[in-house]
Tab-separated table of C-alpha atoms in Angstrom:
chain	number	residue	atom	x	y	z
A	1	UNK	CA	117.720	109.594	12.425
A	2	UNK	CA	116.909	112.557	10.158
A	3	UNK	CA	119.509	115.284	9.689
A	4	UNK	CA	119.712	117.956	12.360
A	5	UNK	CA	119.185	120.657	9.766
A	6	UNK	CA	117.773	120.837	6.269
A	7	UNK	CA	117.370	123.409	3.571
A	8	UNK	CA	113.982	125.140	3.737
A	9	UNK	CA	111.328	124.275	1.195
A	10	UNK	CA	110.544	127.336	-0.920
A	11	UNK	CA	106.846	128.093	-1.398
A	12	UNK	CA	105.143	130.792	-3.414
A	13	UNK	CA	102.680	133.041	-1.619
A	14	UNK	CA	99.899	131.450	-3.650
A	15	UNK	CA	100.721	127.981	-2.301
A	16	UNK	CA	101.176	129.407	1.217
A	17	UNK	CA	97.694	130.970	1.018
A	18	UNK	CA	96.167	127.691	-0.117
A	19	UNK	CA	97.740	125.808	2.773
A	20	UNK	CA	96.379	128.384	5.241
A	21	UNK	CA	92.922	128.406	3.671
A	22	UNK	CA	92.851	124.611	3.771
A	23	UNK	CA	93.804	124.630	7.467
A	24	UNK	CA	91.097	127.219	8.143
A	25	UNK	CA	88.566	125.070	6.265
A	26	UNK	CA	87.605	127.981	4.027
A	27	UNK	CA	88.165	125.997	0.836
A	28	UNK	CA	85.196	123.630	1.212
A	29	UNK	CA	81.430	124.043	1.186
A	30	UNK	CA	80.625	122.173	4.415
A	31	UNK	CA	83.910	121.095	6.014
A	32	UNK	CA	82.332	120.255	9.375
A	33	UNK	CA	79.000	118.933	8.194
A	34	UNK	CA	75.754	120.300	9.575
A	35	UNK	CA	73.817	120.586	12.833
A	36	UNK	CA	75.013	121.049	16.417
A	37	UNK	CA	77.912	118.591	16.065
A	38	UNK	CA	79.395	120.786	13.353
A	39	UNK	CA	79.725	123.664	15.829
A	40	UNK	CA	81.664	121.562	18.307
A	41	UNK	CA	83.830	120.129	15.504
A	42	UNK	CA	84.609	123.591	14.101
A	43	UNK	CA	85.709	125.003	17.455
A	44	UNK	CA	87.789	121.909	18.179
A	45	UNK	CA	89.517	122.260	14.812
A	46	UNK	CA	90.104	126.021	15.011
A	47	UNK	CA	91.152	125.787	18.676
A	48	UNK	CA	89.267	128.898	19.745
A	49	UNK	CA	86.443	131.148	18.610
A	50	UNK	CA	86.790	134.815	19.492
A	51	UNK	CA	83.905	136.575	21.266
A	52	UNK	CA	83.252	140.280	20.738
A	53	UNK	CA	80.542	142.722	21.767
A	54	UNK	CA	80.132	144.633	18.491
A	55	UNK	CA	76.818	143.753	16.833
A	56	UNK	CA	76.606	146.040	13.810
A	57	UNK	CA	76.023	142.734	12.048
A	58	UNK	CA	75.659	139.415	13.894
A	59	UNK	CA	78.395	139.057	16.523
A	60	UNK	CA	81.690	137.610	15.409
A	61	UNK	CA	81.503	134.259	17.220
A	62	UNK	CA	78.331	133.411	15.284
A	63	UNK	CA	79.672	134.948	12.064
A	64	UNK	CA	82.896	132.897	12.148
A	65	UNK	CA	80.943	129.672	12.547
A	66	UNK	CA	78.495	130.633	9.765
A	67	UNK	CA	81.461	131.165	7.415
A	68	UNK	CA	82.314	127.463	7.807
A	69	UNK	CA	78.874	125.975	8.529
A	70	UNK	CA	76.396	127.300	5.922
A	71	UNK	CA	73.284	126.285	7.893
A	72	UNK	CA	74.655	127.275	11.288
A	73	UNK	CA	72.190	128.422	13.959
A	74	UNK	CA	72.826	130.339	17.164
A	75	UNK	CA	71.111	127.552	19.113
A	76	UNK	CA	73.928	125.188	18.110
A	77	UNK	CA	76.480	127.225	20.054
A	78	UNK	CA	74.114	127.403	23.020
A	79	UNK	CA	73.785	123.628	22.922
A	80	UNK	CA	77.556	123.142	22.843
A	81	UNK	CA	78.161	125.529	25.772
A	82	UNK	CA	75.167	124.985	28.037
A	83	UNK	CA	73.744	121.559	27.291
A	84	UNK	CA	76.548	119.358	25.972
A	85	UNK	CA	79.250	121.458	27.693
A	86	UNK	CA	81.706	120.601	24.932
A	87	UNK	CA	82.978	124.208	24.798
A	88	UNK	CA	83.707	126.750	27.505
A	89	UNK	CA	84.730	130.400	27.666
A	90	UNK	CA	88.196	131.574	28.579
A	91	UNK	CA	90.954	133.930	27.502
A	92	UNK	CA	93.197	132.992	24.569
A	93	UNK	CA	94.508	136.164	22.919
A	94	UNK	CA	91.010	137.509	23.663
A	95	UNK	CA	87.844	136.182	25.278
A	96	UNK	CA	86.969	133.040	23.325
A	97	UNK	CA	85.048	129.806	23.161
A	98	UNK	CA	87.493	126.936	23.666
A	99	UNK	CA	86.968	123.155	23.357
A	100	UNK	CA	86.335	121.608	26.769
A	101	UNK	CA	88.751	118.824	25.842
A	102	UNK	CA	91.493	121.493	25.979
A	103	UNK	CA	90.597	122.790	29.448
A	104	UNK	CA	93.685	121.232	31.182
A	105	UNK	CA	95.892	123.547	29.110
A	106	UNK	CA	94.130	126.597	30.605
A	107	UNK	CA	94.134	125.475	34.239
A	108	UNK	CA	97.714	126.755	34.790
A	109	UNK	CA	96.608	130.264	33.734
A	110	UNK	CA	93.679	130.027	36.150
A	111	UNK	CA	96.095	129.111	38.918
A	112	UNK	CA	98.316	132.099	38.039
A	113	UNK	CA	95.317	134.437	38.223
A	114	UNK	CA	94.497	132.985	41.621
A	115	UNK	CA	97.942	133.797	43.019
A	116	UNK	CA	98.831	136.875	40.935
A	117	UNK	CA	95.697	138.556	39.553
A	118	UNK	CA	95.982	141.307	36.964
A	119	UNK	CA	96.167	144.887	38.219
A	120	UNK	CA	92.692	145.358	36.657
A	121	UNK	CA	91.404	143.466	39.696
A	122	UNK	CA	93.214	145.546	42.343
A	123	UNK	CA	89.916	147.135	43.347
A	124	UNK	CA	88.286	143.755	44.081
A	125	UNK	CA	88.191	143.183	47.830
A	126	UNK	CA	88.124	139.806	49.549
A	127	UNK	CA	84.627	140.715	50.660
A	128	UNK	CA	83.478	141.317	47.051
A	129	UNK	CA	84.882	137.962	45.942
A	130	UNK	CA	83.432	136.107	48.929
A	131	UNK	CA	80.031	137.696	48.279
A	132	UNK	CA	79.664	136.532	44.665
A	133	UNK	CA	81.008	133.041	45.328
A	134	UNK	CA	78.669	132.633	48.305
A	135	UNK	CA	75.677	133.742	46.217
A	136	UNK	CA	76.470	131.218	43.471
A	137	UNK	CA	77.095	128.379	45.923
A	138	UNK	CA	73.849	129.099	47.770
A	139	UNK	CA	71.473	130.158	44.982
A	140	UNK	CA	72.930	128.574	41.854
A	141	UNK	CA	74.063	130.148	38.608
A	142	UNK	CA	73.531	133.905	38.298
A	143	UNK	CA	74.254	136.913	36.116
A	144	UNK	CA	75.278	140.385	37.174
A	145	UNK	CA	71.613	141.458	36.831
A	146	UNK	CA	70.725	139.087	39.657
A	147	UNK	CA	72.888	141.056	42.099
A	148	UNK	CA	70.783	144.024	43.170
A	149	UNK	CA	72.277	145.043	46.529
A	150	UNK	CA	75.583	146.512	45.334
A	151	UNK	CA	76.528	149.991	46.473
A	152	UNK	CA	77.332	151.626	43.156
A	153	UNK	CA	80.779	153.150	42.667
A	154	UNK	CA	82.334	155.544	40.171
A	155	UNK	CA	83.772	153.941	37.046
A	156	UNK	CA	87.561	153.884	36.815
A	157	UNK	CA	87.562	152.747	33.169
A	158	UNK	CA	85.227	153.150	30.204
A	159	UNK	CA	84.607	149.390	30.095
A	160	UNK	CA	84.183	149.005	33.832
A	161	UNK	CA	80.913	148.662	35.732
A	162	UNK	CA	79.567	150.681	38.648
A	163	UNK	CA	78.775	147.375	40.366
A	164	UNK	CA	81.734	146.040	42.405
A	165	UNK	CA	80.277	142.559	42.007
A	166	UNK	CA	80.855	142.602	38.242
A	167	UNK	CA	84.623	142.839	38.567
A	168	UNK	CA	84.499	140.248	41.345
A	169	UNK	CA	82.648	137.879	38.996
A	170	UNK	CA	85.286	138.535	36.336
A	171	UNK	CA	88.092	137.740	38.781
A	172	UNK	CA	86.346	134.532	39.876
A	173	UNK	CA	86.075	133.623	36.175
A	174	UNK	CA	89.775	134.194	35.503
A	175	UNK	CA	90.677	132.225	38.630
A	176	UNK	CA	88.582	129.291	37.467
A	177	UNK	CA	86.199	129.450	40.428
A	178	UNK	CA	83.330	130.245	38.055
A	179	UNK	CA	82.643	129.479	34.423
A	180	UNK	CA	80.096	130.903	32.005
A	181	UNK	CA	77.310	128.337	31.940
A	182	UNK	CA	75.082	130.254	29.525
A	183	UNK	CA	75.189	133.365	27.371
A	184	UNK	CA	72.243	135.405	26.113
A	185	UNK	CA	73.646	138.008	23.752
A	186	UNK	CA	76.457	139.436	25.863
A	187	UNK	CA	74.774	138.705	29.219
A	188	UNK	CA	76.671	135.902	30.937
A	189	UNK	CA	75.340	133.501	33.530
A	190	UNK	CA	78.061	132.220	35.859
A	191	UNK	CA	78.178	128.890	37.680
A	192	UNK	CA	80.692	127.098	39.870
A	193	UNK	CA	83.030	125.352	37.457
A	194	UNK	CA	82.862	121.988	39.239
A	195	UNK	CA	79.054	122.115	39.390
A	196	UNK	CA	78.703	123.148	35.742
A	197	UNK	CA	80.822	120.279	34.437
A	198	UNK	CA	79.656	117.802	37.076
A	199	UNK	CA	83.169	116.711	37.940
A	200	UNK	CA	83.801	114.258	40.699
A	201	UNK	CA	87.456	115.207	40.425
A	202	UNK	CA	88.873	118.305	38.791
A	203	UNK	CA	91.040	117.634	35.706
A	204	UNK	CA	94.792	117.682	36.209
A	205	UNK	CA	96.475	120.870	34.945
A	206	UNK	CA	98.870	120.488	32.043
A	207	UNK	CA	102.546	121.148	32.605
A	208	UNK	CA	104.126	124.163	30.924
A	209	UNK	CA	105.820	121.859	28.423
A	210	UNK	CA	102.450	120.295	27.592
A	211	UNK	CA	100.930	123.767	27.156
A	212	UNK	CA	103.686	124.713	24.713
A	213	UNK	CA	103.182	121.498	22.717
A	214	UNK	CA	99.445	122.173	22.686
A	215	UNK	CA	99.930	125.711	21.319
A	216	UNK	CA	102.219	124.437	18.567
A	217	UNK	CA	99.880	121.579	17.634
A	218	UNK	CA	96.853	123.901	17.650
A	219	UNK	CA	98.589	126.361	15.335
A	220	UNK	CA	99.730	123.649	12.919
A	221	UNK	CA	96.191	122.275	12.727
A	222	UNK	CA	94.434	125.611	12.185
A	223	UNK	CA	97.120	127.575	10.303
A	224	UNK	CA	98.882	124.874	8.310
A	225	UNK	CA	101.977	126.985	7.797
A	226	UNK	CA	103.224	128.565	11.042
A	227	UNK	CA	105.728	131.136	12.249
A	228	UNK	CA	106.829	131.930	15.760
A	229	UNK	CA	104.647	135.042	15.757
A	230	UNK	CA	101.584	133.221	14.436
A	231	UNK	CA	101.843	130.541	17.143
A	232	UNK	CA	102.502	133.038	19.941
A	233	UNK	CA	100.007	135.721	18.904
A	234	UNK	CA	99.928	138.198	21.835
A	235	UNK	CA	101.829	135.639	23.950
A	236	UNK	CA	105.445	136.737	23.481
A	237	UNK	CA	106.573	135.296	26.818
A	238	UNK	CA	106.302	131.764	25.424
A	239	UNK	CA	108.326	132.371	22.256
A	240	UNK	CA	111.562	130.860	23.562
A	241	UNK	CA	109.838	127.669	24.705
A	242	UNK	CA	107.841	127.386	21.475
A	243	UNK	CA	110.996	127.801	19.398
A	244	UNK	CA	112.627	124.989	21.367
A	245	UNK	CA	109.597	122.774	20.649
A	246	UNK	CA	109.764	123.649	16.943
A	247	UNK	CA	113.472	122.815	16.794
A	248	UNK	CA	112.852	119.494	18.517
A	249	UNK	CA	110.099	118.499	16.085
A	250	UNK	CA	112.238	119.625	13.139
A	251	UNK	CA	115.220	117.535	14.313
A	252	UNK	CA	112.957	114.499	14.566
A	253	UNK	CA	111.567	115.051	11.076
A	254	UNK	CA	108.063	116.047	12.178
A	255	UNK	CA	108.322	119.611	10.849
A	256	UNK	CA	109.764	121.026	7.640
A	257	UNK	CA	111.332	124.508	7.522
A	258	UNK	CA	109.802	126.725	4.856
A	259	UNK	CA	110.704	129.945	3.104
A	260	UNK	CA	107.803	131.918	1.621
A	261	UNK	CA	108.775	133.867	-1.481
A	262	UNK	CA	108.734	137.573	-0.721
A	263	UNK	CA	108.969	136.926	3.039
A	264	UNK	CA	112.382	135.297	3.238
A	265	UNK	CA	113.309	136.906	6.565
A	266	UNK	CA	110.441	135.213	8.461
A	267	UNK	CA	110.918	131.558	9.365
A	268	UNK	CA	107.985	129.248	8.731
A	269	UNK	CA	107.365	125.548	9.323
A	270	UNK	CA	104.768	122.979	8.358
A	271	UNK	CA	104.077	119.276	8.627
A	272	UNK	CA	104.842	117.159	5.576
A	273	UNK	CA	101.164	116.115	5.415
A	274	UNK	CA	100.135	119.753	4.854
A	275	UNK	CA	102.534	120.033	1.934
A	276	UNK	CA	101.274	116.808	0.377
A	277	UNK	CA	97.572	117.616	0.731
A	278	UNK	CA	97.164	120.936	-1.063
A	279	UNK	CA	93.845	120.648	-2.915
A	280	UNK	CA	92.925	122.439	-6.145
A	281	UNK	CA	91.630	125.920	-5.415
A	282	UNK	CA	87.993	126.792	-6.058
A	283	UNK	CA	88.398	130.295	-7.481
A	284	UNK	CA	84.641	130.891	-7.344
A	285	UNK	CA	84.193	130.342	-3.592
A	286	UNK	CA	83.169	133.576	-1.813
A	287	UNK	CA	83.402	134.344	1.904
A	288	UNK	CA	82.328	137.557	3.650
A	289	UNK	CA	84.532	137.353	6.714
A	290	UNK	CA	84.360	138.851	10.178
A	291	UNK	CA	87.199	141.242	11.116
A	292	UNK	CA	87.735	138.850	14.052
A	293	UNK	CA	87.915	135.713	11.897
A	294	UNK	CA	91.069	133.636	12.595
A	295	UNK	CA	92.147	134.328	9.002
A	296	UNK	CA	91.919	138.083	9.538
A	297	UNK	CA	92.809	138.738	13.173
A	298	UNK	CA	96.595	138.384	12.795
A	299	UNK	CA	97.031	141.512	10.699
A	300	UNK	CA	100.749	141.160	9.849
A	301	UNK	CA	100.345	137.554	8.747
A	302	UNK	CA	97.295	138.516	6.691
A	303	UNK	CA	99.226	141.278	4.907
A	304	UNK	CA	102.225	138.991	4.369
A	305	UNK	CA	100.199	136.208	2.734
A	306	UNK	CA	97.396	138.152	1.030
A	307	UNK	CA	99.039	141.549	0.488
A	308	UNK	CA	96.018	143.118	2.141
A	309	UNK	CA	96.197	145.469	5.112
A	310	UNK	CA	92.950	145.242	7.019
A	311	UNK	CA	91.815	148.395	8.806
A	312	UNK	CA	89.519	147.981	11.795
A	313	UNK	CA	88.029	151.464	12.031
A	314	UNK	CA	85.241	151.123	14.589
A	315	UNK	CA	87.304	153.206	17.009
A	316	UNK	CA	88.685	155.587	14.369
A	317	UNK	CA	87.115	159.069	14.054
A	318	UNK	CA	84.690	159.189	11.120
A	319	UNK	CA	86.793	161.709	9.183
A	320	UNK	CA	89.821	159.391	9.238
A	321	UNK	CA	88.072	156.198	8.145
A	322	UNK	CA	89.086	154.689	4.814
A	323	UNK	CA	87.063	151.464	4.562
A	324	UNK	CA	84.259	152.274	6.972
A	325	UNK	CA	83.168	151.662	10.558
A	326	UNK	CA	82.912	147.853	10.346
A	327	UNK	CA	84.417	146.769	7.035
A	328	UNK	CA	84.231	143.046	6.293
A	329	UNK	CA	86.928	141.550	4.046
A	330	UNK	CA	85.585	139.640	1.029
A	331	UNK	CA	87.576	136.547	0.082
A	332	UNK	CA	87.122	135.112	-3.422
A	333	UNK	CA	89.203	132.016	-4.029
A	334	UNK	CA	92.529	132.962	-2.465
A	335	UNK	CA	92.244	136.742	-2.980
A	336	UNK	CA	90.748	139.440	-0.806
A	337	UNK	CA	89.052	141.521	-3.484
A	338	UNK	CA	86.915	143.941	-1.465
A	339	UNK	CA	86.059	145.303	1.953
A	340	UNK	CA	82.361	145.989	2.476
A	341	UNK	CA	81.145	148.124	5.381
A	342	UNK	CA	77.800	146.628	6.377
A	343	UNK	CA	75.107	147.360	8.918
A	344	UNK	CA	72.084	145.254	9.832
A	345	UNK	CA	68.795	147.174	9.891
A	346	UNK	CA	66.996	144.929	12.349
A	347	UNK	CA	63.653	146.734	12.142
A	348	UNK	CA	63.455	146.243	8.375
A	349	UNK	CA	65.262	142.875	8.427
A	350	UNK	CA	67.680	144.197	5.823
A	351	UNK	CA	71.411	144.481	5.341
A	352	UNK	CA	72.679	147.956	4.455
A	353	UNK	CA	75.850	148.519	2.433
A	354	UNK	CA	77.445	151.620	3.924
A	355	UNK	CA	80.580	151.541	1.782
A	356	UNK	CA	82.140	149.202	-0.800
A	357	UNK	CA	85.913	149.337	-1.298
A	358	UNK	CA	87.393	147.382	-4.226
A	359	UNK	CA	90.879	145.922	-3.850
A	360	UNK	CA	93.463	144.268	-6.086
A	361	UNK	CA	93.466	143.857	-9.843
A	362	UNK	CA	90.165	143.833	-11.752
A	363	UNK	CA	88.117	142.881	-8.657
A	364	UNK	CA	84.755	143.961	-10.114
A	365	UNK	CA	84.636	140.786	-12.207
A	366	UNK	CA	83.534	139.095	-8.958
A	367	UNK	CA	80.669	141.526	-8.290
A	368	UNK	CA	77.769	139.213	-9.159
A	369	UNK	CA	79.087	136.367	-7.001
A	370	UNK	CA	79.735	138.739	-4.091
A	371	UNK	CA	76.206	140.156	-4.384
A	372	UNK	CA	74.803	136.626	-4.255
A	373	UNK	CA	76.793	135.940	-1.085
A	374	UNK	CA	75.624	139.245	0.393
A	375	UNK	CA	72.072	138.004	-0.141
A	376	UNK	CA	72.866	134.846	1.798
A	377	UNK	CA	74.547	136.959	4.489
A	378	UNK	CA	71.424	139.117	4.747
A	379	UNK	CA	69.316	136.002	5.318
A	380	UNK	CA	71.739	135.011	8.059
A	381	UNK	CA	70.995	138.320	9.799
A	382	UNK	CA	67.219	137.960	9.343
A	383	UNK	CA	67.150	134.383	10.606
A	384	UNK	CA	69.166	135.327	13.640
A	385	UNK	CA	66.829	138.172	14.510
A	386	UNK	CA	63.938	135.692	14.455
A	387	UNK	CA	65.907	133.286	16.629
A	388	UNK	CA	66.407	135.994	19.235
A	389	UNK	CA	62.807	135.595	20.351
A	390	UNK	CA	62.954	131.777	20.413
A	391	UNK	CA	64.288	129.282	22.884
A	392	UNK	CA	66.954	126.848	21.633
A	393	UNK	CA	64.296	124.128	21.573
A	394	UNK	CA	62.055	126.253	19.341
A	395	UNK	CA	64.657	126.855	16.638
């Protein structure tokens, strides 16, 4: 039996970055291959794909996939969600696409929402909920636009709707009564979960211990080098249970404690395989990343590893912005060398550079490679605008 405790392995920040980039599959040209199967494979590897409404450039769920699948198409995500049903939407730390294979780990949360819904849903009456579920059962999948007989109410929140049925649909989604069977832009079509997946018998919910093991395994796979905060991002209530799982795996020799130079106060762990499989770094590889990319979204971890503090300024008054409304971090090799505030001009099929902020030491040496990647990113925007008028079969 391995020792109950061991001295941490000491890693430089450079090695720590490489392990994280490898786990995020940002160190290869086509880590998941090509075509629709690559989309499913990417989401299964990453564990979740955040969804967001902002479309200054192409929305983040498409952008994140494009960063890892060079010939990615929007139709591939539609195929995974609506046709193959290999991914579904649910809440992780935010609304996300999640692999359908992982659905049992989210069923306990659905059950909790059924018995103890969030206060956001206090205004939903039993009648509102019964109405939307009856409509779906009787008429099939529908969107909020299909419900035309609501008596409109006054908004109680900036993100709320005047239609009572919209919040009822959201509650039914969180409860697991409904799932999103199709998405067109940000318009969701909802279907009974059992009917969408064609189950004869609903999957068995995971136990809390299984959920904790899943969260730890997911983080190790997609982060490589993990901390308690990185595993439990916006899920502090599970920290004690996750720590117990970490300690168990460490005692059994499955995890190695790590100290990152310059961040000695924060405990980290990794699997021995991750330490043994650090590939040479391609210093010429360029990525223009979404602010919601899994590499960027955990701001403290990002600053710790990359010494870069990302500012998301879409909701910051113009006079107080430093990097711009929707600045995208630019990764070259294992350095974030710039933040470029971009906007897609959809009428002219062009990408506009609103602001360019250089970062780090001598970053302008990368300018020509970044400009080349911006050209590819512009084509990504143009192609997606053309896809918007096509059916998935036409693309």
